[in-house]
Coordinates of C-alpha atoms in Angstrom, one line a residue:
Chain G
M668 CA -3.7 24.8 3.4
R669 CA -2.8 22.8 0.3
L670 CA -4.5 20.4 -1.9
H671 CA -2.8 17.4 -0.3
T672 CA -4.1 18.5 3.1
L673 CA -7.6 18.3 1.8
A674 CA -7.0 14.9 0.3
L675 CA -5.3 13.5 3.4
K676 CA -7.8 14.8 5.9
N677 CA -10.5 13.3 3.8
L678 CA -9.2 9.8 4.7
R679 CA -10.6 10.4 8.2
R680 CA -14.1 10.8 6.9
H681 CA -14.8 7.0 6.9
R682 CA -12.2 5.7 9.3
V683 CA -13.3 2.1 9.2
R684 CA -13.4 2.1 5.4
S685 CA -10.0 3.7 5.2
I686 CA -8.6 1.2 7.7
L687 CA -10.1 -1.8 5.9
T688 CA -8.7 -0.5 2.6
V689 CA -5.3 0.0 4.1
A690 CA -5.5 -3.6 5.6
G691 CA -6.3 -5.0 2.1
I692 CA -3.4 -3.2 0.6
A693 CA -1.2 -4.3 3.5
I694 CA -2.1 -8.0 3.0
S695 CA -1.1 -7.7 -0.7
A696 CA 2.1 -5.9 0.4
I697 CA 2.9 -8.7 2.9
T698 CA 2.3 -11.3 0.2
L699 CA 4.4 -9.6 -2.4
F700 CA 7.2 -8.7 0.1
S701 CA 7.3 -12.2 1.5
I702 CA 7.3 -14.0 -1.9
L703 CA 10.1 -11.7 -3.2
S704 CA 12.1 -12.2 0.0
F705 CA 11.5 -15.9 -0.4
N706 CA 12.5 -15.9 -4.0
S707 CA 16.0 -14.5 -3.4
G708 CA 16.3 -16.0 0.1
Y709 CA 15.7 -19.6 -1.0
D710 CA 18.3 -19.5 -3.7
R711 CA 20.9 -17.9 -1.4
A712 CA 20.1 -20.4 1.5
L713 CA 20.5 -23.3 -0.8
K714 CA 23.7 -22.1 -2.3
E715 CA 25.0 -21.3 1.1
E716 CA 24.1 -24.7 2.3
I717 CA 25.9 -26.4 -0.6
S718 CA 28.9 -24.2 -0.6
G719 CA 29.0 -24.0 3.2
S720 CA 29.5 -27.7 3.3
G721 CA 32.7 -27.3 1.2
I722 CA 31.8 -30.6 -0.5
H723 CA 31.7 -30.8 -4.3
I724 CA 30.7 -34.4 -4.7
Y725 CA 28.8 -36.8 -2.5
V726 CA 29.2 -40.6 -2.9
S727 CA 26.5 -42.8 -1.6
R728 CA 25.0 -46.2 -2.2
E729 CA 22.6 -46.4 -5.2
G730 CA 19.3 -44.7 -4.9
C731 CA 17.6 -41.4 -5.7
P732 CA 20.5 -39.0 -5.8
L733 CA 18.4 -36.1 -4.8
E734 CA 16.9 -37.9 -1.9
A735 CA 20.3 -39.3 -0.9
A736 CA 22.0 -36.0 -1.0
S737 CA 19.2 -34.3 0.9
L738 CA 19.3 -36.9 3.6
I739 CA 23.1 -36.7 3.8
I740 CA 23.0 -32.9 4.1
H741 CA 20.3 -33.0 6.7
G742 CA 21.7 -35.9 8.6
G743 CA 19.1 -38.4 7.4
E744 CA 19.8 -42.0 7.8
I745 CA 20.0 -44.0 4.6
P746 CA 19.3 -47.7 4.9
E747 CA 22.1 -48.5 2.4
Y748 CA 25.7 -48.3 3.3
L749 CA 29.1 -48.0 1.5
D750 CA 32.0 -50.1 2.5
E751 CA 34.6 -48.2 4.4
G752 CA 37.3 -49.6 2.1
L753 CA 35.9 -47.2 -0.6
L754 CA 37.2 -44.2 1.2
P755 CA 41.0 -44.7 0.6
Q756 CA 40.2 -45.6 -3.0
V757 CA 38.4 -42.3 -3.4
Q758 CA 41.2 -40.4 -1.6
S759 CA 43.7 -41.7 -4.0
I760 CA 41.9 -40.5 -7.1
S761 CA 43.7 -37.6 -8.9
G762 CA 42.1 -34.3 -8.3
V763 CA 40.5 -35.1 -4.9
R764 CA 41.8 -32.7 -2.3
A765 CA 40.0 -34.3 0.6
A766 CA 37.5 -37.0 1.2
G767 CA 35.8 -37.8 4.5
G768 CA 33.7 -40.7 5.5
M769 CA 30.5 -40.3 7.5
L770 CA 28.0 -42.6 9.2
I771 CA 24.8 -41.0 10.1
A772 CA 22.5 -42.6 12.6
T773 CA 19.4 -41.9 14.7
A774 CA 18.5 -43.3 18.2
I775 CA 15.1 -42.8 19.6
T776 CA 14.1 -42.8 23.3
G777 CA 11.0 -41.4 25.0
G778 CA 9.7 -40.1 21.6
M779 CA 12.8 -37.9 21.1
A780 CA 15.3 -38.7 18.4
D781 CA 19.1 -38.2 19.0
L782 CA 21.1 -37.7 15.9
F783 CA 24.7 -39.0 15.6
Y784 CA 27.3 -38.2 13.1
G785 CA 30.3 -40.5 13.0
I786 CA 33.1 -38.8 11.1
T787 CA 36.6 -39.4 9.9
P788 CA 39.1 -36.6 10.6
E789 CA 38.9 -35.4 7.0
V790 CA 35.3 -34.4 7.4
R791 CA 36.4 -31.4 9.6
S792 CA 38.3 -29.9 6.6
L793 CA 35.1 -30.3 4.4
K794 CA 33.1 -28.1 6.8
P795 CA 34.7 -24.6 6.6
N796 CA 31.8 -23.1 8.5
W797 CA 32.5 -25.2 11.7
R798 CA 34.0 -23.3 14.5
L799 CA 34.9 -25.4 17.5
K800 CA 35.2 -24.5 21.1
G801 CA 37.5 -26.9 22.8
Q802 CA 39.1 -29.8 20.9
W803 CA 38.1 -32.7 18.6
F804 CA 38.0 -36.2 19.9
Q805 CA 40.7 -37.5 22.2
D806 CA 39.6 -41.1 22.1
G807 CA 36.7 -43.4 21.4
G808 CA 34.8 -42.2 24.5
S809 CA 34.8 -38.5 23.6
A810 CA 32.2 -36.5 21.7
V811 CA 31.7 -33.1 20.2
L812 CA 28.3 -31.5 20.6
G813 CA 26.3 -29.4 18.1
A814 CA 25.3 -26.0 19.6
K815 CA 21.6 -27.0 20.1
V816 CA 22.5 -30.3 21.7
A817 CA 24.9 -28.6 24.1
A818 CA 22.2 -26.1 25.0
K819 CA 19.5 -28.8 25.4
M820 CA 21.7 -31.0 27.5
K821 CA 23.3 -28.0 29.3
K822 CA 26.7 -29.4 28.8
G823 CA 30.0 -27.7 27.9
V824 CA 33.6 -28.5 27.2
G825 CA 35.0 -30.9 29.9
D826 CA 31.6 -32.1 31.0
T827 CA 30.4 -35.7 30.7
V828 CA 27.2 -36.2 28.8
E829 CA 25.0 -39.2 29.3
V830 CA 23.0 -40.2 26.3
P831 CA 20.1 -42.5 27.3
S832 CA 19.1 -43.4 23.8
V833 CA 22.3 -45.3 23.3
G834 CA 23.0 -46.0 27.0
R835 CA 26.4 -44.5 26.9
S836 CA 28.3 -41.5 28.4
F837 CA 30.8 -39.4 26.5
K838 CA 33.3 -36.8 27.6
V839 CA 32.6 -33.6 25.8
T840 CA 35.9 -32.4 24.3
G841 CA 34.4 -29.7 22.1
V842 CA 31.2 -27.8 21.2
L843 CA 30.5 -26.4 17.8
E844 CA 29.5 -22.8 17.6
P845 CA 26.0 -22.3 16.2
T846 CA 25.8 -22.8 12.4
N847 CA 22.1 -22.0 12.3
G848 CA 21.8 -25.3 10.3
E849 CA 21.1 -28.9 10.8
D850 CA 24.7 -29.4 12.1
D851 CA 23.7 -27.8 15.4
G852 CA 21.5 -30.8 16.3
F853 CA 24.1 -33.6 16.3
Y854 CA 26.3 -35.6 18.6
Y855 CA 29.6 -35.9 16.7
L856 CA 31.6 -39.1 17.4
P857 CA 34.7 -40.7 16.0
L858 CA 33.7 -42.9 13.0
A859 CA 34.8 -46.1 14.7
T860 CA 32.8 -45.3 17.8
A861 CA 29.6 -44.7 15.8
Q862 CA 30.1 -47.9 13.7
E863 CA 30.5 -49.9 16.9
L864 CA 27.6 -48.1 18.7
F865 CA 25.1 -48.7 15.8
G866 CA 26.4 -52.1 14.7
K867 CA 27.7 -51.0 11.3
P868 CA 31.3 -52.1 11.3
A869 CA 33.3 -50.8 8.4
K870 CA 30.3 -49.0 6.9
L871 CA 29.7 -45.5 5.8
T872 CA 26.5 -43.6 5.0
A873 CA 28.4 -41.4 2.5
V874 CA 31.7 -40.0 1.4
G875 CA 32.0 -36.2 1.0
I876 CA 34.6 -35.1 -1.5
Q877 CA 36.3 -31.7 -2.0
L878 CA 38.2 -31.2 -5.3
D879 CA 41.4 -29.4 -6.0
D880 CA 39.8 -27.8 -9.0
V881 CA 36.0 -27.9 -9.6
T882 CA 36.6 -27.9 -13.4
T883 CA 37.9 -31.5 -13.1
L884 CA 34.6 -32.6 -11.6
A885 CA 33.5 -34.5 -14.7
Q886 CA 36.8 -36.5 -14.8
V887 CA 36.8 -37.2 -11.1
R888 CA 33.1 -38.3 -11.3
R889 CA 34.0 -40.8 -14.1
D890 CA 36.8 -42.2 -12.0
I891 CA 34.7 -42.6 -8.9
E892 CA 31.8 -44.2 -10.8
K893 CA 34.3 -47.0 -11.9
L894 CA 34.4 -48.0 -8.2
P895 CA 31.9 -50.8 -7.4
G896 CA 28.7 -49.6 -5.6
A897 CA 29.6 -45.9 -5.7
Y898 CA 26.8 -43.6 -6.7
V899 CA 27.9 -40.0 -7.4
V900 CA 25.9 -36.9 -6.7
P901 CA 27.7 -33.6 -7.6
A902 CA 26.6 -30.8 -5.2
E903 CA 26.0 -28.5 -8.2
D904 CA 23.6 -30.9 -9.9
M905 CA 21.8 -31.4 -6.6
S906 CA 21.5 -27.6 -6.2
N907 CA 20.2 -27.2 -9.8
R908 CA 17.8 -30.1 -9.4
V909 CA 16.4 -28.7 -6.2
L910 CA 16.0 -25.2 -7.8
E911 CA 14.1 -26.9 -10.8
I912 CA 11.8 -28.7 -8.4
V913 CA 11.2 -25.7 -6.2
G914 CA 10.7 -23.6 -9.4
G915 CA 7.2 -25.1 -9.6
T916 CA 6.4 -24.0 -6.1
K917 CA 7.7 -20.5 -6.9
S918 CA 5.5 -20.3 -10.0
I919 CA 2.5 -21.2 -7.9
M920 CA 3.5 -18.6 -5.3
F921 CA 3.8 -15.9 -8.0
A922 CA 0.5 -16.8 -9.5
I923 CA -1.1 -16.5 -6.0
M924 CA 0.7 -13.1 -5.6
V925 CA -0.7 -11.9 -8.9
I926 CA -4.2 -12.9 -7.8
V927 CA -3.8 -11.2 -4.5
L928 CA -2.6 -8.0 -6.1
V929 CA -5.5 -8.0 -8.7
V930 CA -8.1 -8.6 -5.9
A931 CA -6.5 -5.9 -3.7
G932 CA -6.3 -3.5 -6.6
L933 CA -10.0 -4.1 -7.6
G934 CA -10.9 -3.6 -3.9
V935 CA -9.2 -0.2 -3.7
F936 CA -10.6 0.7 -7.1
N937 CA -14.2 -0.2 -6.0
I938 CA -13.9 1.6 -2.6
V939 CA -12.5 4.8 -4.1
L940 CA -15.0 4.8 -7.0
M941 CA -17.9 4.4 -4.6
A942 CA -16.5 7.2 -2.5
T943 CA -16.4 9.5 -5.5
F944 CA -20.0 8.7 -6.3
E945 CA -21.0 9.7 -2.8
R946 CA -19.1 13.0 -3.1
R947 CA -20.5 14.2 -6.4
E948 CA -22.1 17.3 -4.8
E949 CA -18.9 18.1 -2.9
F950 CA -16.9 17.9 -6.1
G951 CA -19.5 20.2 -7.8
Y952 CA -19.0 22.7 -4.9
L953 CA -15.2 22.6 -5.2
R954 CA -15.6 23.2 -9.0
C955 CA -17.8 26.2 -8.2
V956 CA -15.2 27.8 -6.0
G957 CA -12.4 27.4 -8.6
A958 CA -11.1 23.9 -8.4
G959 CA -10.1 22.7 -11.9
R960 CA -10.6 19.2 -13.2
G961 CA -6.9 18.6 -12.6
S962 CA -7.1 19.6 -9.0
I963 CA -10.0 17.2 -8.3
F964 CA -8.2 14.4 -10.2
R965 CA -5.0 15.0 -8.2
M966 CA -7.0 15.0 -4.9
I967 CA -8.4 11.6 -5.6
V968 CA -5.0 10.2 -6.8
I969 CA -3.3 11.6 -3.6
E970 CA -6.0 9.9 -1.5
T971 CA -5.5 6.5 -3.2
L972 CA -1.7 6.9 -3.1
A973 CA -1.8 7.8 0.6
L974 CA -3.9 4.7 1.3
S975 CA -1.4 2.6 -0.7
L976 CA 1.5 4.2 1.1
L977 CA 0.0 3.4 4.5
G978 CA -0.8 -0.1 3.3
F979 CA 2.7 -0.6 2.0
A980 CA 4.2 0.7 5.3
A981 CA 2.0 -1.5 7.4
G982 CA 2.6 -4.5 5.1
L983 CA 6.3 -4.0 5.1
G984 CA 6.4 -3.6 8.9
V985 CA 4.3 -6.7 9.5
G986 CA 6.0 -8.7 6.7
W987 CA 9.4 -7.9 8.1
A988 CA 8.5 -8.5 11.7
A989 CA 6.7 -11.8 10.8
S990 CA 9.4 -13.0 8.4
S991 CA 10.6 -15.6 10.9
G992 CA 7.1 -16.9 11.4
I993 CA 6.4 -16.9 7.6
D994 CA 9.8 -18.7 7.2
R995 CA 8.7 -21.5 9.5
W996 CA 5.2 -21.7 7.9
I997 CA 6.5 -21.7 4.3
R998 CA 8.7 -24.7 5.0
H999 CA 5.7 -26.9 5.0
F1000 CA 5.0 -26.2 1.4
V1001 CA 8.5 -26.4 -0.2
A1002 CA 9.8 -29.6 -1.6
Y1003 CA 13.4 -29.2 -0.4
V1004 CA 14.2 -26.9 2.4
P1005 CA 17.8 -25.7 3.1
S1006 CA 18.7 -25.1 6.7
G1007 CA 19.4 -21.3 6.4
R1008 CA 16.7 -18.6 6.5
L1009 CA 14.3 -18.8 3.5
I1010 CA 12.8 -15.4 3.9
R1011 CA 15.5 -12.8 3.5
P1012 CA 14.2 -9.3 3.2
D1013 CA 16.5 -7.0 1.2
L1014 CA 16.5 -3.6 -0.3
W1015 CA 15.3 -4.9 -3.7
S1016 CA 12.3 -6.6 -2.1
V1017 CA 11.4 -3.4 -0.4
L1018 CA 11.8 -1.3 -3.5
I1019 CA 9.9 -3.7 -5.8
T1020 CA 7.0 -4.0 -3.2
A1021 CA 6.9 -0.2 -2.9
G1022 CA 6.8 0.2 -6.6
V1023 CA 4.1 -2.4 -7.3
V1024 CA 1.9 -1.3 -4.4
L1025 CA 2.1 2.4 -5.3
A1026 CA 1.6 1.7 -9.0
L1027 CA -1.4 -0.4 -8.0
G1028 CA -2.8 2.5 -5.9
L1029 CA -2.2 4.9 -8.8
L1030 CA -3.9 2.7 -11.3
A1031 CA -6.9 2.1 -8.9
G1032 CA -7.2 5.9 -8.5
L1033 CA -7.0 6.9 -12.2
Y1034 CA -10.6 6.1 -13.2
P1035 CA -12.3 7.3 -10.0
G1036 CA -10.1 10.5 -10.3
Y1037 CA -11.3 10.9 -13.9
R1038 CA -15.0 10.4 -12.8
A1039 CA -14.6 12.8 -9.9
S1040 CA -13.0 15.5 -12.1
S1041 CA -15.8 15.1 -14.7
V1042 CA -18.5 16.3 -12.2
P1043 CA -19.7 19.6 -13.4
P1044 CA -19.9 22.6 -11.1
M1045 CA -23.7 22.8 -11.6
E1046 CA -24.0 19.6 -9.6
A1047 CA -23.9 21.8 -6.6
I1048 CA -26.6 24.1 -7.8
R1049 CA -29.9 22.4 -7.7
S1050 CA -32.6 24.8 -6.9
E1051 CA -35.0 23.2 -9.3
Chain Y
M710 CA -14.3 46.7 -10.7
S711 CA -17.1 47.5 -13.2
D712 CA -20.2 49.6 -12.2
T713 CA -22.3 46.8 -13.4
A714 CA -21.9 43.6 -11.5
F715 CA -23.3 41.5 -14.3
E716 CA -25.4 41.9 -17.4
L717 CA -27.4 39.5 -19.5
I718 CA -28.6 40.5 -23.0
D719 CA -31.1 38.4 -24.8
V720 CA -29.7 35.3 -23.3
Q721 CA -30.8 31.8 -24.3
K722 CA -29.9 28.5 -22.8
V723 CA -31.2 25.5 -24.6
Y724 CA -30.9 21.9 -23.5
H725 CA -31.7 18.7 -25.4
R726 CA -33.6 16.0 -23.5
G727 CA -33.6 13.2 -26.1
S728 CA -35.3 14.7 -29.2
E729 CA -37.0 17.4 -27.1
E730 CA -35.6 20.9 -27.0
V731 CA -35.8 22.6 -23.6
R732 CA -35.4 26.4 -23.4
A733 CA -34.4 26.8 -19.8
V734 CA -33.7 30.5 -20.3
D735 CA -35.4 32.1 -23.2
G736 CA -34.4 35.6 -24.4
L737 CA -33.7 36.9 -20.9
S738 CA -32.1 40.3 -20.4
L739 CA -31.0 41.6 -17.0
S740 CA -28.6 44.2 -15.7
V741 CA -27.5 44.3 -12.0
P742 CA -25.5 47.3 -10.8
A743 CA -22.6 46.7 -8.4
G744 CA -23.8 46.6 -4.8
E745 CA -27.4 45.7 -5.6
Y746 CA -29.4 43.3 -3.6
L747 CA -31.5 41.2 -6.0
S748 CA -33.9 38.4 -5.3
I749 CA -34.8 35.8 -7.9
T750 CA -38.0 33.8 -7.4
G751 CA -40.1 31.5 -9.5
P752 CA -41.6 28.0 -9.5
S753 CA -39.7 24.8 -10.1
G754 CA -38.7 24.6 -13.8
S755 CA -38.9 28.3 -14.3
G756 CA -35.1 28.6 -15.0
K757 CA -33.7 29.9 -11.7
S758 CA -30.9 27.3 -11.5
T759 CA -30.0 27.9 -15.1
L760 CA -29.9 31.6 -14.6
L761 CA -27.7 31.1 -11.5
N762 CA -25.4 28.9 -13.5
L763 CA -25.0 31.6 -16.1
I764 CA -24.5 34.4 -13.6
G765 CA -22.1 32.2 -11.5
C766 CA -20.1 31.3 -14.7
V767 CA -20.6 27.6 -14.2
D768 CA -22.2 27.5 -17.6
T769 CA -22.2 29.5 -20.8
P770 CA -25.3 30.6 -22.8
T771 CA -26.4 29.0 -26.1
A772 CA -27.0 32.5 -27.4
G773 CA -26.9 36.1 -26.2
L774 CA -24.3 38.0 -24.1
V775 CA -23.3 37.5 -20.4
R776 CA -20.9 40.0 -18.8
V777 CA -19.7 39.5 -15.3
D778 CA -17.7 42.3 -13.7
G779 CA -17.3 43.7 -17.2
L780 CA -16.0 40.5 -18.7
E781 CA -17.8 38.8 -21.6
V782 CA -18.0 35.2 -20.6
A783 CA -19.9 33.7 -23.5
G784 CA -17.5 31.4 -25.4
M785 CA -15.0 31.3 -22.6
K786 CA -13.2 28.0 -21.9
E787 CA -13.8 26.2 -18.6
N788 CA -10.4 27.3 -17.2
E789 CA -11.2 31.0 -17.8
L790 CA -14.7 30.6 -16.2
R791 CA -13.0 28.8 -13.2
R792 CA -10.7 31.8 -12.6
I793 CA -13.7 34.2 -12.7
R794 CA -15.6 32.0 -10.2
S795 CA -12.6 31.8 -8.0
K796 CA -11.8 35.5 -7.8
R797 CA -15.1 37.3 -8.4
I798 CA -18.0 35.2 -7.3
G799 CA -18.9 33.7 -3.9
F800 CA -21.4 30.9 -3.5
V801 CA -23.7 30.1 -0.6
F802 CA -25.8 26.9 -0.9
Q803 CA -28.8 25.5 1.0
Q804 CA -26.8 22.3 1.8
F805 CA -23.7 24.2 3.2
F806 CA -21.2 21.7 1.6
L807 CA -18.9 21.9 4.5
L808 CA -16.2 19.3 4.4
P809 CA -16.8 17.1 7.5
T810 CA -13.1 16.3 8.3
L811 CA -12.0 20.0 8.3
T812 CA -12.5 22.5 11.1
A813 CA -14.5 25.7 10.6
L814 CA -11.3 27.6 9.9
E815 CA -10.1 25.1 7.4
N816 CA -13.4 25.0 5.7
V817 CA -13.3 28.8 5.3
M818 CA -9.9 28.4 3.8
V819 CA -10.9 25.8 1.1
P820 CA -11.6 28.3 -1.8
G821 CA -8.2 29.8 -1.2
V822 CA -6.6 26.4 -2.1
F823 CA -7.8 26.9 -5.7
Y824 CA -7.1 30.6 -6.0
E825 CA -4.5 31.4 -8.6
G826 CA -2.3 34.4 -8.0
P827 CA -1.3 36.4 -4.9
N828 CA -4.0 36.1 -2.2
G829 CA -2.5 37.5 0.9
S830 CA -2.7 35.7 4.2
L831 CA -5.5 33.2 3.7
R832 CA -5.5 32.1 7.4
A833 CA -5.7 35.6 8.8
R834 CA -8.5 36.5 6.4
A835 CA -10.4 33.3 7.3
E836 CA -10.0 34.0 11.0
G837 CA -11.2 37.5 10.5
L838 CA -14.3 36.4 8.6
L839 CA -15.2 33.9 11.2
Q840 CA -15.0 36.7 13.8
T841 CA -17.3 38.8 11.6
V842 CA -19.9 36.0 11.3
G843 CA -19.8 35.6 15.1
L844 CA -17.8 32.3 15.2
G845 CA -14.5 33.5 16.5
K846 CA -14.6 31.0 19.3
R847 CA -15.6 28.1 17.1
V848 CA -12.7 28.1 14.6
A849 CA -11.5 24.7 15.7
H850 CA -14.9 23.0 15.7
R851 CA -15.8 20.5 13.0
P852 CA -19.2 20.8 11.2
S853 CA -20.6 17.9 13.2
E854 CA -20.0 20.1 16.3
L855 CA -21.9 23.1 14.9
S856 CA -25.6 23.9 14.6
G857 CA -27.3 24.5 11.2
G858 CA -27.1 28.2 11.6
E859 CA -23.5 28.1 12.6
M860 CA -22.7 25.9 9.6
Q861 CA -24.3 28.4 7.3
R862 CA -22.3 31.2 8.9
V863 CA -19.2 29.2 8.2
A864 CA -20.4 28.7 4.6
I865 CA -20.9 32.5 4.3
A866 CA -17.4 33.3 5.7
R867 CA -16.0 30.7 3.2
S868 CA -17.8 32.3 0.2
L869 CA -16.1 35.6 1.0
V870 CA -12.6 34.4 1.7
N871 CA -11.3 35.2 -1.9
R872 CA -12.8 38.7 -1.7
P873 CA -15.5 38.3 -4.4
S874 CA -17.6 41.2 -5.7
I875 CA -20.7 39.1 -6.2
L876 CA -22.3 36.7 -3.8
L877 CA -24.8 34.2 -5.1
A878 CA -26.9 32.7 -2.4
D879 CA -29.0 29.7 -3.5
E880 CA -31.9 29.2 -0.9
P881 CA -29.5 30.3 1.9
T882 CA -32.2 29.8 4.6
G883 CA -33.8 26.7 3.2
N884 CA -32.4 24.4 5.9
L885 CA -32.7 26.8 8.8
D886 CA -35.3 27.6 11.4
I887 CA -37.0 31.0 11.6
R888 CA -34.5 32.5 14.2
N889 CA -31.4 31.3 12.4
S890 CA -32.9 32.3 9.0
G891 CA -33.3 35.8 10.3
E892 CA -29.8 36.0 11.6
I893 CA -28.3 34.7 8.3
V894 CA -30.4 37.1 6.2
E895 CA -29.2 40.0 8.4
L896 CA -25.6 38.8 8.0
L897 CA -25.9 38.7 4.2
E898 CA -27.6 42.1 4.1
G899 CA -24.8 43.5 6.3
F900 CA -22.2 42.4 3.7
N901 CA -24.4 43.9 0.9
A902 CA -24.5 47.2 2.8
E903 CA -20.7 47.2 2.6
G904 CA -20.9 47.1 -1.2
L905 CA -21.1 43.4 -2.0
T906 CA -23.6 42.5 -4.8
L907 CA -26.0 40.1 -3.3
I908 CA -28.2 37.7 -5.5
V909 CA -30.6 35.5 -3.5
V910 CA -32.5 32.7 -5.2
T911 CA -35.4 31.7 -3.0
H912 CA -38.9 30.3 -2.8
N913 CA -39.5 32.3 0.3
P914 CA -41.6 35.4 -0.5
E915 CA -40.6 37.1 2.8
L916 CA -36.9 36.8 2.1
A917 CA -37.5 37.9 -1.5
A918 CA -39.4 41.0 -0.3
R919 CA -36.4 42.2 1.7
A920 CA -34.3 42.6 -1.5
G921 CA -33.8 46.0 -3.1
R922 CA -35.2 44.5 -6.3
G923 CA -36.9 41.3 -7.1
I924 CA -37.5 39.4 -10.3
S925 CA -39.7 36.4 -10.8
L926 CA -39.1 33.8 -13.5
A927 CA -41.6 31.8 -15.5
D928 CA -40.7 29.6 -18.5
G929 CA -37.2 30.9 -18.7
R930 CA -38.3 34.6 -18.8
I931 CA -38.8 37.4 -16.4
A932 CA -42.4 37.4 -15.6

């Protein structure tokens, strides 16, 4: 039998107390792990969304650039439109590799919204993450379905899909493979069909632009802004603005995390300290039979580290398993939410959580360990 | 091993309680040969616990000499005292001090955890001691599954696991009924008959009377 056996077996002495202590540590581990996973996951999701679109610049009608860009990325409908004649002018600007026009519209029926994306052929080259089963549009009566729409309508390539919200049927020529983003929820139509369907002839919601060389962005931007009614939103600016805004939310999350950790640490400290007070005579006995102060100190620290390790393991397991649920929940509190996963557990999140939780356990055990090791052996001998 | 288990020469232990000086042991001399069975009695406040602390090397004297197994312990540092306690002295207490989450066997093995140096097969020795105290079939039971008498038997087995030469028993029957008290005393006397020095501190005059020699303390001195 070794010292750590004594320490670990002692955790069974007050099972409920041990379980509650572990639960407290686990909650702090879940909080820490989730916030760390969110911190890196959010940035990556946002960058993936921006770079995944393959678009360096958005052009829209005047308005809040952030709101406009956000709506465009997520398929929101903006009540201001560009003239379609702007598109060839943009395409002719030096440095523009590709520019595609898009009209985004929503039709509601029975409380459900159908989302439509009218696109010019160039838009396909702006979306490198699109993988198509089947073919793009054959004529004005054909449509491509996003993965979720295809699943919801139970339609595949070659089927005819009836869309009650617009009172039309379309031949499905292709289905996009899942992108795990907003693109999965659209009906894709030829631009002219969408313009006709929604009564917006020769109008666009936005123009997406891909550059030959991103270092020419400033020059291209100046050239576009000379065009009447064009409002330019560089994707990079949008990404940085979003990160700035979300930075406030992250700060609040980190503040909450620190509070949770301090409360959990004090909880463990209090429980372990109370337990050492209850065991004074036992420590006195152990000192009588040869236990040194160091042994008693190590025993208490092993106990708190074991509780912390169990709490960390439980917190990590629950945090990892619940990351999808936490992902959905956290979306309610964030100003701008990219479509990819926000909570992305990685090795660093695991290592940092382990380090902080175990350090917390160690700190919480230091003073109780010191107090326990200070119990004199005569504590056990009390004939008088 | 020395012929003298322990020896105290003109020992004083003085405590300070605020500005008051308390002479818990006051000029006490005592020599106990190896293998003796000694009882220590006296009213509360007479100095029994302090004397036990000094003999058990859990405390050092303010003045005078204390030799345990031939070793002068006055002035020793705590680490040296700890080694003497671990290797040469066994303790049996009124409250048993069994660890509730350990089995009887594991409890007996506890002092071995803190023993420095070669100690042979701790488990085998613990099992043998439990057999000797009549608990060979109760090795896997936890203290909550044992009676008071059985718990004290485990405590006695535990006190002997590091093969000490002196056994200090502090009110060993204080928490037991008459039948169990008798059995425990016989057990202790059996170990004494095999050569173990047995020191029993008690308020019980019948138990004290069974010792080969008895001393009574009053005001920190042998009365």
